[in-house]
PDB file of C-alpha atoms in Angstrom:
ATOM      1  CA  MET U   1     -27.584  46.783 -53.673  1.00  0.00           C
ATOM      2  CA  GLU U   2     -31.337  47.158 -53.656  1.00  0.00           C
ATOM      3  CA  ILE U   3     -33.540  44.066 -53.526  1.00  0.00           C
ATOM      4  CA  ALA U   4     -37.174  44.597 -54.429  1.00  0.00           C
ATOM      5  CA  ILE U   5     -39.712  42.519 -52.515  1.00  0.00           C
ATOM      6  CA  ASP U   6     -41.528  41.537 -55.715  1.00  0.00           C
ATOM      7  CA  SER U   7     -38.313  39.903 -56.972  1.00  0.00           C
ATOM      8  CA  LEU U   8     -38.292  37.454 -54.065  1.00  0.00           C
ATOM      9  CA  ASN U   9     -40.004  34.154 -53.439  1.00  0.00           C
ATOM     10  CA  VAL U  10     -40.561  32.511 -50.049  1.00  0.00           C
ATOM     11  CA  GLU U  11     -37.147  30.821 -49.959  1.00  0.00           C
ATOM     12  CA  SER U  12     -35.105  33.837 -51.041  1.00  0.00           C
ATOM     13  CA  SER U  13     -36.947  36.127 -48.626  1.00  0.00           C
ATOM     14  CA  TYR U  14     -36.292  33.648 -45.809  1.00  0.00           C
ATOM     15  CA  LYS U  15     -32.575  33.538 -46.619  1.00  0.00           C
ATOM     16  CA  LEU U  16     -32.348  37.329 -46.571  1.00  0.00           C
ATOM     17  CA  LEU U  17     -34.156  37.734 -43.269  1.00  0.00           C
ATOM     18  CA  THR U  18     -32.294  34.952 -41.471  1.00  0.00           C
ATOM     19  CA  GLY U  19     -28.976  36.349 -42.681  1.00  0.00           C
ATOM     20  CA  ILE U  20     -29.761  39.893 -41.555  1.00  0.00           C
ATOM     21  CA  VAL U  21     -31.689  39.337 -38.322  1.00  0.00           C
ATOM     22  CA  VAL U  22     -28.772  37.826 -36.394  1.00  0.00           C
ATOM     23  CA  PRO U  23     -27.839  36.495 -33.960  1.00  0.00           C
ATOM     24  CA  ARG U  24     -31.061  34.780 -32.894  1.00  0.00           C
ATOM     25  CA  PRO U  25     -31.654  32.850 -29.663  1.00  0.00           C
ATOM     26  CA  ILE U  26     -32.805  29.269 -30.115  1.00  0.00           C
ATOM     27  CA  ALA U  27     -35.818  27.658 -28.471  1.00  0.00           C
ATOM     28  CA  TRP U  28     -35.147  23.919 -28.274  1.00  0.00           C
ATOM     29  CA  VAL U  29     -38.677  22.694 -27.697  1.00  0.00           C
ATOM     30  CA  THR U  30     -39.868  19.436 -26.183  1.00  0.00           C
ATOM     31  CA  THR U  31     -43.478  18.363 -26.725  1.00  0.00           C
ATOM     32  CA  ILE U  32     -45.482  15.145 -26.538  1.00  0.00           C
ATOM     33  CA  ASN U  33     -47.654  13.788 -29.341  1.00  0.00           C
ATOM     34  CA  GLU U  34     -50.936  11.892 -29.075  1.00  0.00           C
ATOM     35  CA  ASP U  35     -49.084   8.586 -28.630  1.00  0.00           C
ATOM     36  CA  GLY U  36     -46.887   9.897 -25.824  1.00  0.00           C
ATOM     37  CA  VAL U  37     -43.772  10.196 -28.006  1.00  0.00           C
ATOM     38  CA  VAL U  38     -41.453  13.034 -26.985  1.00  0.00           C
ATOM     39  CA  ASN U  39     -40.688  15.385 -29.874  1.00  0.00           C
ATOM     40  CA  LEU U  40     -37.675  17.705 -29.868  1.00  0.00           C
ATOM     41  CA  ALA U  41     -36.931  20.474 -32.373  1.00  0.00           C
ATOM     42  CA  PRO U  42     -35.082  23.842 -32.461  1.00  0.00           C
ATOM     43  CA  PHE U  43     -36.635  27.150 -33.549  1.00  0.00           C
ATOM     44  CA  SER U  44     -34.688  30.385 -33.863  1.00  0.00           C
ATOM     45  CA  CYS U  45     -37.502  32.883 -34.369  1.00  0.00           C
ATOM     46  CA  PHE U  46     -37.890  33.134 -30.595  1.00  0.00           C
ATOM     47  CA  THR U  47     -38.213  35.886 -28.011  1.00  0.00           C
ATOM     48  CA  PHE U  48     -40.063  36.946 -24.871  1.00  0.00           C
ATOM     49  CA  VAL U  49     -43.092  39.221 -25.104  1.00  0.00           C
ATOM     50  CA  SER U  50     -43.903  39.919 -21.450  1.00  0.00           C
ATOM     51  CA  ALA U  51     -41.757  40.127 -18.340  1.00  0.00           C
ATOM     52  CA  TYR U  52     -44.632  39.667 -15.886  1.00  0.00           C
ATOM     53  CA  PRO U  53     -46.365  37.402 -16.150  1.00  0.00           C
ATOM     54  CA  PRO U  54     -43.447  35.867 -18.064  1.00  0.00           C
ATOM     55  CA  MET U  55     -44.437  34.981 -21.614  1.00  0.00           C
ATOM     56  CA  VAL U  56     -42.342  33.730 -24.521  1.00  0.00           C
ATOM     57  CA  ALA U  57     -43.171  33.480 -28.217  1.00  0.00           C
ATOM     58  CA  ILE U  58     -41.974  31.319 -31.090  1.00  0.00           C
ATOM     59  CA  ASN U  59     -42.728  31.657 -34.782  1.00  0.00           C
ATOM     60  CA  PHE U  60     -43.338  28.338 -36.516  1.00  0.00           C
ATOM     61  CA  GLY U  61     -43.211  28.136 -40.294  1.00  0.00           C
ATOM     62  CA  ARG U  62     -45.060  25.485 -42.251  1.00  0.00           C
ATOM     63  CA  LYS U  63     -43.503  22.681 -44.282  1.00  0.00           C
ATOM     64  CA  ALA U  64     -45.130  22.374 -47.715  1.00  0.00           C
ATOM     65  CA  GLY U  65     -48.159  24.084 -46.232  1.00  0.00           C
ATOM     66  CA  ASN U  66     -48.459  21.575 -43.383  1.00  0.00           C
ATOM     67  CA  MET U  67     -48.161  22.243 -39.668  1.00  0.00           C
ATOM     68  CA  LYS U  68     -44.918  20.985 -38.119  1.00  0.00           C
ATOM     69  CA  ASP U  69     -44.933  18.410 -35.314  1.00  0.00           C
ATOM     70  CA  THR U  70     -44.054  20.877 -32.554  1.00  0.00           C
ATOM     71  CA  PRO U  71     -46.920  23.382 -33.041  1.00  0.00           C
ATOM     72  CA  SER U  72     -49.269  20.467 -33.720  1.00  0.00           C
ATOM     73  CA  ASN U  73     -48.338  18.934 -30.351  1.00  0.00           C
ATOM     74  CA  ILE U  74     -48.639  22.305 -28.621  1.00  0.00           C
ATOM     75  CA  HIS U  75     -52.187  22.695 -29.937  1.00  0.00           C
ATOM     76  CA  LEU U  76     -52.984  19.141 -28.887  1.00  0.00           C
ATOM     77  CA  ASN U  77     -51.755  19.315 -25.284  1.00  0.00           C
ATOM     78  CA  LYS U  78     -51.388  23.077 -24.637  1.00  0.00           C
ATOM     79  CA  GLU U  79     -48.057  22.377 -22.918  1.00  0.00           C
ATOM     80  CA  TYR U  80     -44.390  22.387 -23.922  1.00  0.00           C
ATOM     81  CA  VAL U  81     -40.892  23.118 -22.623  1.00  0.00           C
ATOM     82  CA  VAL U  82     -38.430  25.618 -24.090  1.00  0.00           C
ATOM     83  CA  ASN U  83     -34.876  24.415 -23.433  1.00  0.00           C
ATOM     84  CA  ILE U  84     -31.791  26.579 -23.957  1.00  0.00           C
ATOM     85  CA  ALA U  85     -28.768  24.788 -25.432  1.00  0.00           C
ATOM     86  CA  ASP U  86     -25.168  25.606 -24.603  1.00  0.00           C
ATOM     87  CA  GLU U  87     -22.089  25.269 -26.815  1.00  0.00           C
ATOM     88  CA  THR U  88     -21.542  21.621 -25.894  1.00  0.00           C
ATOM     89  CA  MET U  89     -24.968  20.674 -27.300  1.00  0.00           C
ATOM     90  CA  MET U  90     -24.568  22.121 -30.804  1.00  0.00           C
ATOM     91  CA  ASN U  91     -24.324  18.838 -32.704  1.00  0.00           C
ATOM     92  CA  ASP U  92     -27.348  17.349 -30.946  1.00  0.00           C
ATOM     93  CA  LEU U  93     -29.345  20.519 -31.495  1.00  0.00           C
ATOM     94  CA  HIS U  94     -28.511  20.553 -35.199  1.00  0.00           C
ATOM     95  CA  GLN U  95     -29.292  16.849 -35.603  1.00  0.00           C
ATOM     96  CA  SER U  96     -32.691  17.401 -33.991  1.00  0.00           C
ATOM     97  CA  SER U  97     -33.556  19.915 -36.725  1.00  0.00           C
ATOM     98  CA  PHE U  98     -33.697  17.126 -39.328  1.00  0.00           C
ATOM     99  CA  GLU U  99     -37.070  15.664 -40.269  1.00  0.00           C
ATOM    100  CA  TYR U 100     -37.926  12.568 -38.270  1.00  0.00           C
ATOM    101  CA  PRO U 101     -41.220  10.664 -38.635  1.00  0.00           C
ATOM    102  CA  SER U 102     -43.800  11.735 -36.058  1.00  0.00           C
ATOM    103  CA  HIS U 103     -43.635   8.376 -34.292  1.00  0.00           C
ATOM    104  CA  VAL U 104     -39.849   8.666 -33.784  1.00  0.00           C
ATOM    105  CA  SER U 105     -38.504  10.561 -30.772  1.00  0.00           C
ATOM    106  CA  GLU U 106     -35.523  12.770 -31.511  1.00  0.00           C
ATOM    107  CA  VAL U 107     -34.640  12.508 -27.818  1.00  0.00           C
ATOM    108  CA  GLY U 108     -34.328   8.747 -28.074  1.00  0.00           C
ATOM    109  CA  GLU U 109     -32.553   8.787 -31.434  1.00  0.00           C
ATOM    110  CA  LEU U 110     -29.916  11.219 -30.138  1.00  0.00           C
ATOM    111  CA  GLY U 111     -29.547   9.517 -26.767  1.00  0.00           C
ATOM    112  CA  LEU U 112     -30.453  12.648 -24.811  1.00  0.00           C
ATOM    113  CA  GLU U 113     -31.411  12.409 -21.161  1.00  0.00           C
ATOM    114  CA  THR U 114     -34.638  14.045 -20.027  1.00  0.00           C
ATOM    115  CA  ALA U 115     -35.859  15.074 -16.597  1.00  0.00           C
ATOM    116  CA  PRO U 116     -39.474  15.325 -15.438  1.00  0.00           C
ATOM    117  CA  SER U 117     -41.029  18.751 -15.563  1.00  0.00           C
ATOM    118  CA  THR U 118     -42.610  20.119 -12.393  1.00  0.00           C
ATOM    119  CA  ILE U 119     -45.945  21.302 -13.795  1.00  0.00           C
ATOM    120  CA  VAL U 120     -46.346  20.400 -17.468  1.00  0.00           C
ATOM    121  CA  ARG U 121     -46.363  16.923 -18.978  1.00  0.00           C
ATOM    122  CA  PRO U 122     -43.540  17.201 -21.560  1.00  0.00           C
ATOM    123  CA  PRO U 123     -40.111  16.581 -20.010  1.00  0.00           C
ATOM    124  CA  ARG U 124     -37.198  18.985 -20.116  1.00  0.00           C
ATOM    125  CA  LEU U 125     -33.669  18.211 -21.302  1.00  0.00           C
ATOM    126  CA  ALA U 126     -31.562  17.262 -18.294  1.00  0.00           C
ATOM    127  CA  ARG U 127     -28.340  18.822 -19.637  1.00  0.00           C
ATOM    128  CA  ALA U 128     -29.868  22.112 -20.718  1.00  0.00           C
ATOM    129  CA  PRO U 129     -28.537  24.973 -18.559  1.00  0.00           C
ATOM    130  CA  ALA U 130     -31.993  26.562 -18.520  1.00  0.00           C
ATOM    131  CA  SER U 131     -35.515  25.424 -19.359  1.00  0.00           C
ATOM    132  CA  MET U 132     -38.950  27.027 -19.221  1.00  0.00           C
ATOM    133  CA  GLU U 133     -42.135  25.044 -18.744  1.00  0.00           C
ATOM    134  CA  CYS U 134     -44.857  26.698 -20.835  1.00  0.00           C
ATOM    135  CA  ARG U 135     -48.598  26.612 -21.393  1.00  0.00           C
ATOM    136  CA  PHE U 136     -50.244  27.749 -24.611  1.00  0.00           C
ATOM    137  CA  ASN U 137     -51.718  31.249 -24.389  1.00  0.00           C
ATOM    138  CA  GLN U 138     -52.590  32.338 -27.910  1.00  0.00           C
ATOM    139  CA  GLN U 139     -51.664  32.117 -31.590  1.00  0.00           C
ATOM    140  CA  LEU U 140     -51.401  34.727 -34.325  1.00  0.00           C
ATOM    141  CA  GLU U 141     -50.864  34.021 -38.000  1.00  0.00           C
ATOM    142  CA  PHE U 142     -48.800  36.189 -40.323  1.00  0.00           C
ATOM    143  CA  GLY U 143     -47.963  36.349 -44.014  1.00  0.00           C
ATOM    144  CA  ASP U 144     -49.053  34.331 -47.008  1.00  0.00           C
ATOM    145  CA  THR U 145     -47.541  31.058 -45.805  1.00  0.00           C
ATOM    146  CA  GLY U 146     -49.498  30.784 -42.544  1.00  0.00           C
ATOM    147  CA  SER U 147     -46.606  31.258 -40.140  1.00  0.00           C
ATOM    148  CA  GLN U 148     -47.832  30.574 -36.615  1.00  0.00           C
ATOM    149  CA  PHE U 149     -46.690  32.923 -33.860  1.00  0.00           C
ATOM    150  CA  ILE U 150     -47.413  31.018 -30.662  1.00  0.00           C
ATOM    151  CA  VAL U 151     -47.289  32.782 -27.301  1.00  0.00           C
ATOM    152  CA  GLY U 152     -46.952  30.761 -24.118  1.00  0.00           C
ATOM    153  CA  ASP U 153     -47.084  31.487 -20.400  1.00  0.00           C
ATOM    154  CA  VAL U 154     -43.967  30.405 -18.521  1.00  0.00           C
ATOM    155  CA  VAL U 155     -45.207  28.465 -15.497  1.00  0.00           C
ATOM    156  CA  MET U 156     -41.832  27.245 -14.174  1.00  0.00           C
ATOM    157  CA  PHE U 157     -38.178  28.125 -14.680  1.00  0.00           C
ATOM    158  CA  HIS U 158     -35.353  25.606 -14.342  1.00  0.00           C
ATOM    159  CA  VAL U 159     -31.886  27.146 -14.082  1.00  0.00           C
ATOM    160  CA  ARG U 160     -28.611  25.393 -13.302  1.00  0.00           C
ATOM    161  CA  ASP U 161     -27.523  26.402  -9.816  1.00  0.00           C
ATOM    162  CA  ASP U 162     -24.211  27.983 -10.812  1.00  0.00           C
ATOM    163  CA  LEU U 163     -25.928  30.286 -13.330  1.00  0.00           C
ATOM    164  CA  TYR U 164     -28.244  32.051 -10.895  1.00  0.00           C
ATOM    165  CA  SER U 165     -26.793  34.884  -8.822  1.00  0.00           C
ATOM    166  CA  ASN U 166     -28.565  37.791  -7.114  1.00  0.00           C
ATOM    167  CA  GLY U 167     -31.690  37.208  -9.155  1.00  0.00           C
ATOM    168  CA  LYS U 168     -29.834  37.320 -12.472  1.00  0.00           C
ATOM    169  CA  ILE U 169     -28.521  34.796 -14.981  1.00  0.00           C
ATOM    170  CA  GLU U 170     -24.769  34.577 -15.544  1.00  0.00           C
ATOM    171  CA  THR U 171     -25.128  34.562 -19.327  1.00  0.00           C
ATOM    172  CA  GLU U 172     -21.425  34.238 -20.099  1.00  0.00           C
ATOM    173  CA  GLN U 173     -21.243  31.151 -17.932  1.00  0.00           C
ATOM    174  CA  MET U 174     -24.355  29.711 -19.581  1.00  0.00           C
ATOM    175  CA  ARG U 175     -22.599  29.868 -22.991  1.00  0.00           C
ATOM    176  CA  PRO U 176     -25.813  29.809 -25.052  1.00  0.00           C
ATOM    177  CA  LEU U 177     -25.894  28.889 -28.710  1.00  0.00           C
ATOM    178  CA  MET U 178     -27.307  31.305 -31.267  1.00  0.00           C
ATOM    179  CA  ARG U 179     -28.414  30.901 -34.861  1.00  0.00           C
ATOM    180  CA  LEU U 180     -26.990  32.733 -37.849  1.00  0.00           C
ATOM    181  CA  GLY U 181     -27.985  32.422 -41.519  1.00  0.00           C
ATOM    182  CA  GLY U 182     -28.170  28.914 -42.939  1.00  0.00           C
ATOM    183  CA  PRO U 183     -26.963  25.868 -40.949  1.00  0.00           C
ATOM    184  CA  VAL U 184     -24.531  28.068 -39.037  1.00  0.00           C
ATOM    185  CA  TYR U 185     -24.377  28.683 -35.292  1.00  0.00           C
ATOM    186  CA  GLY U 186     -22.607  31.227 -33.144  1.00  0.00           C
ATOM    187  CA  THR U 187     -21.484  31.608 -29.557  1.00  0.00           C
ATOM    188  CA  LEU U 188     -21.168  34.626 -27.301  1.00  0.00           C
ATOM    189  CA  GLY U 189     -17.502  35.114 -28.133  1.00  0.00           C
ATOM    190  CA  GLN U 190     -16.041  38.318 -26.719  1.00  0.00           C
ATOM    191  CA  VAL U 191     -18.390  40.249 -24.459  1.00  0.00           C
ATOM    192  CA  HIS U 192     -18.133  44.054 -24.258  1.00  0.00           C
ATOM    193  CA  ARG U 193     -19.283  46.212 -21.375  1.00  0.00           C
ATOM    194  CA  PRO U 194     -19.532  49.965 -22.079  1.00  0.00           C
ATOM    195  CA  LYS U 195     -18.405  52.370 -19.422  1.00  0.00           C
ATOM    196  CA  PRO U 196     -21.295  53.861 -17.453  1.00  0.00           C
ATOM    197  CA  ILE U 197     -22.188  57.436 -18.376  1.00  0.00           C
ATOM    198  CA  PRO U 198     -21.700  59.817 -15.437  1.00  0.00           C
ATOM    199  CA  LEU U 199     -24.955  61.263 -14.194  1.00  0.00           C
ATOM    200  CA  SER U 200     -23.647  64.769 -14.883  1.00  0.00           C
ATOM    201  CA  GLU U 201     -23.366  63.941 -18.598  1.00  0.00           C
ATOM    202  CA  GLN U 202     -26.768  62.328 -18.923  1.00  0.00           C
ATOM    203  CA  THR U 203     -29.690  64.220 -20.385  1.00  0.00           C
ATOM    204  CA  ILE U 204     -32.456  64.296 -17.820  1.00  0.00           C
ATOM    205  CA  TYR U 205     -36.000  64.604 -19.041  1.00  0.00           C
ATOM    206  CA  LYS U 206     -38.607  65.897 -16.641  1.00  0.00           C
ATOM    207  CA  LYS U 207     -42.239  64.928 -16.829  1.00  0.00           C
ATOM    208  CA  GLY U 208     -44.896  67.575 -17.474  1.00  0.00           C
TER     209      GLY U 208
END
């Protein structure tokens, strides 16, 4: 099947992309609004863009042309926390994706416990196996709908003790959630490790 771009609208293009670009990690973001209310929402167009200094990026779409609460709060305070949810938090994560009024805290409505951040003002989720305190770095806009690609500097990592070993994260033990197309989530499932290629069979390229 061939699908021409000019046959698509915003919704149909979104459904295609989110069904093909899978699985996607989920940034479960905590921010604070101008009244001090803690906002919580998940975003699955999320990645890192620099290893050092560590920087992460999230793409925020608009709702009916309007900026969503999370990017609005990020612009207001320049600070936020990216939490990573595990399998046990799926229902809470999904519930937090619904539209709540700006003055209502999803954290409070869902009965989630928070913990103070070390550097930034917004709190982190206490049960999250990993969290990253972030400060706004820059924003780029893409497409006809004004999607906001926000890049942030990670200023503090929080990792559950049992997940950190020899400088690495035990991803299988973290059991992170991932997003598929539509209101569907995935887990790591079976993990495959390819056999290492013997040095004698590797192609070695020399410089110069």
